[in-house]
Tab-separated table of N, CA and C in Angstrom:
chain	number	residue	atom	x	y	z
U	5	UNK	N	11.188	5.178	9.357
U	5	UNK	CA	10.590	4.546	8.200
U	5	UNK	C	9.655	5.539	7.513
U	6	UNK	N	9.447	5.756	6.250
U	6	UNK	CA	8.800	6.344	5.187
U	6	UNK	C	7.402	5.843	5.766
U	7	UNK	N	6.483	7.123	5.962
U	7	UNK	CA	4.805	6.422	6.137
U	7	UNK	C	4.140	8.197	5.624
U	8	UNK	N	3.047	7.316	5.201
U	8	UNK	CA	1.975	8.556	4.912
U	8	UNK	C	1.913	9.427	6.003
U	9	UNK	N	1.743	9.404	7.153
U	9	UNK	CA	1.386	10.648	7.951
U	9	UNK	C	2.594	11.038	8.521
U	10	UNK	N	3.721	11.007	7.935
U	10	UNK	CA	4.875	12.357	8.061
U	10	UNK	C	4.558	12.537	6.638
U	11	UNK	N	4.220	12.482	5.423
U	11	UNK	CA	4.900	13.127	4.626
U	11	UNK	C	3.412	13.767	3.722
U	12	UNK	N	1.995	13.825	4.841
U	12	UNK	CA	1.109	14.506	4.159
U	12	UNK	C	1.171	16.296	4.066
U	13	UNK	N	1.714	16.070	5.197
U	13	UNK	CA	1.938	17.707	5.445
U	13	UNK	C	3.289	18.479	4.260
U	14	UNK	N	3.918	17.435	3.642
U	14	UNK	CA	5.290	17.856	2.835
U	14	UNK	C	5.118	17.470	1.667
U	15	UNK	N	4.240	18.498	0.738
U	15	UNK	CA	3.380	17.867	-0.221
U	15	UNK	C	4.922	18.139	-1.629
U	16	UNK	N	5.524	19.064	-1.127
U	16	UNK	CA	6.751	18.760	-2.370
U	16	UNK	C	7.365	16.943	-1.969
U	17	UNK	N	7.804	16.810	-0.877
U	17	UNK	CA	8.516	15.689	-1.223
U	17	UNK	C	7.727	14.296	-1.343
U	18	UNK	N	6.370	14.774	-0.786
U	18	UNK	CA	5.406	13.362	-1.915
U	18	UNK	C	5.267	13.635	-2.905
U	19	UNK	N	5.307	15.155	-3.194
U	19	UNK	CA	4.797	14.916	-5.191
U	19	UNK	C	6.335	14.041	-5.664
U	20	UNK	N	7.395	14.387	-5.169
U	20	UNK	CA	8.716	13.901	-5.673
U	20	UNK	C	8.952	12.577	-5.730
U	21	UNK	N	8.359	12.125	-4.528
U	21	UNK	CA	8.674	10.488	-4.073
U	21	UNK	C	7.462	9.722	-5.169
U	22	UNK	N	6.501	10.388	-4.956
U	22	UNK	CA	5.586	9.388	-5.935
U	22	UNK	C	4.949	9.693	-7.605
U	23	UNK	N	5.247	11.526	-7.388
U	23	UNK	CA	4.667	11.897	-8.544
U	23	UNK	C	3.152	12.240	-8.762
U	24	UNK	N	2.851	12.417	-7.448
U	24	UNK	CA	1.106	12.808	-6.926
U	24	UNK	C	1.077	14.093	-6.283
U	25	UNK	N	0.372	14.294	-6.180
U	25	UNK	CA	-0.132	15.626	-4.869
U	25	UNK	C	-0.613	15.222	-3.555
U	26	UNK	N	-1.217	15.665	-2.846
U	26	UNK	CA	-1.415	15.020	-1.807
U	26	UNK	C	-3.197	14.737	-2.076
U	27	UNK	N	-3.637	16.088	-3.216
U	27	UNK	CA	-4.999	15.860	-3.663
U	27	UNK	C	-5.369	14.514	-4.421
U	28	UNK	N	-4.571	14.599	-5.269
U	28	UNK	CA	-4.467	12.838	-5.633
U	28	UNK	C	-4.290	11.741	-5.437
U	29	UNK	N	-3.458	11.592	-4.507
U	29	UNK	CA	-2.951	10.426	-3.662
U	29	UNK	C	-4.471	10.106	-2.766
U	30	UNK	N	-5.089	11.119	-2.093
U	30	UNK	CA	-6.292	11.084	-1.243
U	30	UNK	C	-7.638	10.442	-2.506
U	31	UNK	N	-7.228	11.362	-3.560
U	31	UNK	CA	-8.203	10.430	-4.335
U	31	UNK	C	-8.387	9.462	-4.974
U	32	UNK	N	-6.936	8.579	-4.973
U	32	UNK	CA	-7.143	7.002	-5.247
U	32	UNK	C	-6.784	6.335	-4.348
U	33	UNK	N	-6.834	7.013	-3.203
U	33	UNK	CA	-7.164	5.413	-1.823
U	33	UNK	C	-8.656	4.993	-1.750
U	34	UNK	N	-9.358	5.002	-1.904
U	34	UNK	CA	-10.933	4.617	-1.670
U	34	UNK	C	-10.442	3.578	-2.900
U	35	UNK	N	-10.157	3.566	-4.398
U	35	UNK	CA	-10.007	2.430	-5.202
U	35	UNK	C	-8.732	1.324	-4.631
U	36	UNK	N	-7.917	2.159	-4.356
U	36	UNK	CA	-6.609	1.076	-3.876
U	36	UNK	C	-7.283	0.188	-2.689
U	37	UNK	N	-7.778	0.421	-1.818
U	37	UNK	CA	-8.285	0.484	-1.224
U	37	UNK	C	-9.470	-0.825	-1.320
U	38	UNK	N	-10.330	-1.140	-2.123
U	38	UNK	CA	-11.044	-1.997	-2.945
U	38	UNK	C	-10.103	-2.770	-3.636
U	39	UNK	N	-9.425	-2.319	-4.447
U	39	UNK	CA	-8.408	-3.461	-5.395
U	39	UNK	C	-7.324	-4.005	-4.492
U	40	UNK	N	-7.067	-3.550	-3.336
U	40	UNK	CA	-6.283	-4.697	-2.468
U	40	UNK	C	-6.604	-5.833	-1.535
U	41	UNK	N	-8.031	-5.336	-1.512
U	41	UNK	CA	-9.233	-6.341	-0.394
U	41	UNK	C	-9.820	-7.326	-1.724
U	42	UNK	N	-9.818	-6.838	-2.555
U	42	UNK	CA	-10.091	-7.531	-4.039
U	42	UNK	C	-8.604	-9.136	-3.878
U	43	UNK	N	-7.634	-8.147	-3.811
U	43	UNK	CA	-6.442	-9.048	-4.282
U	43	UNK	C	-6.554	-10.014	-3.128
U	44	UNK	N	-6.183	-9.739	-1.719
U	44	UNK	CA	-6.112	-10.393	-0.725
U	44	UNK	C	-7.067	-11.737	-1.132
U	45	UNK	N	-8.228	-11.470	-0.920
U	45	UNK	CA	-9.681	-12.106	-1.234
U	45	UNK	C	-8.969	-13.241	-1.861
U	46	UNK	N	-9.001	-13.201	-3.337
U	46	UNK	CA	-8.618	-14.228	-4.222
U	46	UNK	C	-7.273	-14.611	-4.454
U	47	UNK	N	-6.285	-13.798	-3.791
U	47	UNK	CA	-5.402	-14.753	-3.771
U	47	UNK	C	-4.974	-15.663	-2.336
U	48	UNK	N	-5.332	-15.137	-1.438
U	48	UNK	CA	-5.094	-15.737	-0.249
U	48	UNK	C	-6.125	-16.485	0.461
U	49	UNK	N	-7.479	-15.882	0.522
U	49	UNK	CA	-8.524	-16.275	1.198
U	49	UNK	C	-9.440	-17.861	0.076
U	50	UNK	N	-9.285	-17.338	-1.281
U	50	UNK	CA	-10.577	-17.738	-1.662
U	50	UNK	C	-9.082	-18.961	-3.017
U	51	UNK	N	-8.025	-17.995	-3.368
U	51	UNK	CA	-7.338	-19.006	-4.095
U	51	UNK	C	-7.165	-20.162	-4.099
U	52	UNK	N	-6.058	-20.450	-3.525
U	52	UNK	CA	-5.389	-22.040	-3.044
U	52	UNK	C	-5.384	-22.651	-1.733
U	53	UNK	N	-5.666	-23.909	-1.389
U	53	UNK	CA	-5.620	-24.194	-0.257
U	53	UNK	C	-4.703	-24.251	0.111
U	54	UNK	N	-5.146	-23.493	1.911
U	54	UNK	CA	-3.904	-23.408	2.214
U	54	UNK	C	-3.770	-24.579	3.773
U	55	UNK	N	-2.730	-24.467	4.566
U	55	UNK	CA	-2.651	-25.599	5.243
U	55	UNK	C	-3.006	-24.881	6.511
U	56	UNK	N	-3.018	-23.288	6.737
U	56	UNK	CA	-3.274	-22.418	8.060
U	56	UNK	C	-4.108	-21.086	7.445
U	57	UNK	N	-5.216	-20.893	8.478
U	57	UNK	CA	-5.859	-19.857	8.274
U	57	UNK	C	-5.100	-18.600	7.628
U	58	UNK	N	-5.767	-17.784	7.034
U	58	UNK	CA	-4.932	-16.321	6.163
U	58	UNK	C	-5.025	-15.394	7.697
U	59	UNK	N	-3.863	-14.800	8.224
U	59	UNK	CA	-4.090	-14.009	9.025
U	59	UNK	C	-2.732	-14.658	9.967
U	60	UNK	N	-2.336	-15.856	9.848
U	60	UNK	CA	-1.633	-16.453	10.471
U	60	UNK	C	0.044	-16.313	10.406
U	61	UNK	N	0.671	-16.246	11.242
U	61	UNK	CA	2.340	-16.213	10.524
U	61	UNK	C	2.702	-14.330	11.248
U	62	UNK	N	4.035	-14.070	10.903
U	62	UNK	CA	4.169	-12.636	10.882
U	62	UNK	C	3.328	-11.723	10.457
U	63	UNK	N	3.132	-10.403	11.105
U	63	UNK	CA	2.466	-9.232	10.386
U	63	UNK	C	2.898	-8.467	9.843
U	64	UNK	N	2.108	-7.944	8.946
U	64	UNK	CA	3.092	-7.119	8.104
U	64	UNK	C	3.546	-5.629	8.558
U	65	UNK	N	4.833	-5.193	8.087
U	65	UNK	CA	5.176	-4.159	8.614
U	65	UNK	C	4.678	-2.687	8.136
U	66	UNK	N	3.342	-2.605	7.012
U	66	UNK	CA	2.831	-1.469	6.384
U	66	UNK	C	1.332	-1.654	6.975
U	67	UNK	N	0.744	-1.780	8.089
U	67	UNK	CA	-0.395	-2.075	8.450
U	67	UNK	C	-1.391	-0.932	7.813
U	68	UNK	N	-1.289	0.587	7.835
U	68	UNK	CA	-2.191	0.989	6.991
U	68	UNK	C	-2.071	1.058	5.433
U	69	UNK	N	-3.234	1.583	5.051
U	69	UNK	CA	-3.491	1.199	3.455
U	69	UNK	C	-2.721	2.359	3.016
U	70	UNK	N	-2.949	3.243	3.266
U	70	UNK	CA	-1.833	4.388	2.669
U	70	UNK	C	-0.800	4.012	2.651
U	71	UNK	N	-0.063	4.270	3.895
U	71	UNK	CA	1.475	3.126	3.529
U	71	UNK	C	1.790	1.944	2.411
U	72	UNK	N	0.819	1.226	2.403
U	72	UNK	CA	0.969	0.342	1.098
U	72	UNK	C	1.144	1.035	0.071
U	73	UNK	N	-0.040	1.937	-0.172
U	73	UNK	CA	-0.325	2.550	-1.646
U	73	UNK	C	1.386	3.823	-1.375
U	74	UNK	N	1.639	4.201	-0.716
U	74	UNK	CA	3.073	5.354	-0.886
U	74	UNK	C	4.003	4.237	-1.374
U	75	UNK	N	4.317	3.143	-0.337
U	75	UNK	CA	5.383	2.266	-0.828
U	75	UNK	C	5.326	1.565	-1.933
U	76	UNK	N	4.002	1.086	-3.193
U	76	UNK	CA	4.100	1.246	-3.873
U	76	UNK	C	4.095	2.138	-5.632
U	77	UNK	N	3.946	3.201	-4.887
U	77	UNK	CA	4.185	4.260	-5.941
U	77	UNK	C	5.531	4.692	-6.247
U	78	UNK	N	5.745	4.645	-4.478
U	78	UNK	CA	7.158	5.264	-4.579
U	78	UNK	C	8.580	4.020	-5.227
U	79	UNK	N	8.193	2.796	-5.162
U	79	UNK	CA	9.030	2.067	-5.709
U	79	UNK	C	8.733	1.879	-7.123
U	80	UNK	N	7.705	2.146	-7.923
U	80	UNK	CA	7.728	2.456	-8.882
U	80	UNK	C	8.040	3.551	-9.301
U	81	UNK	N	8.126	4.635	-9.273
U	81	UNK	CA	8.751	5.824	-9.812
U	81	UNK	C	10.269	5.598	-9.183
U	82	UNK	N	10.406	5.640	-8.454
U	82	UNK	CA	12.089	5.431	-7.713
U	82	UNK	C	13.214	4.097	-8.173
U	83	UNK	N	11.688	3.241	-8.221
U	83	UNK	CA	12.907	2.236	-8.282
U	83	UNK	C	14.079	1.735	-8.025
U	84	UNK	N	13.952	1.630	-6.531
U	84	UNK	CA	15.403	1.593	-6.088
U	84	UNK	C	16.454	0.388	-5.959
């Protein structure tokens, strides 16, 4: 599976996959980072009631935040 720590060291095929550097990518995780604890927050925690605690059910298969932020860059530029 595609994850940030094989492909920090292979800074051509992240600039390719996402269109970043590896200098850049490092410098918008601290915001992604905030704007996904942002999202979670209000849409899951604080949105709609729900009938089972948030945290409950399957886990997800991108547990770190980098991984999130590659898989969605890279499906936006790729679009597959």
């Amino acid at each position: 599976m595609l994850s940030y720590a094989k492909l920090k060291n292979k800074s051509r095929i992240l600039q390719s996959l996402t269109g970043m550097s590896v200098a850049e990518f490092e410098a918008i995780v601290p915001s992604f980072e905030t704007a996904w604890q942002d999202y979670v927050y209000k849409q899951f925690i604080e949105g709609s009631e729900r009938k089972r605690e948030y945290g409950g059910g399957r886990k997800a298969e991108l547990q770190e935040i980098r991984d999130k932020m590659l898989f969605i860059l890279f499906y936006f530029r790729q679009y597959p």
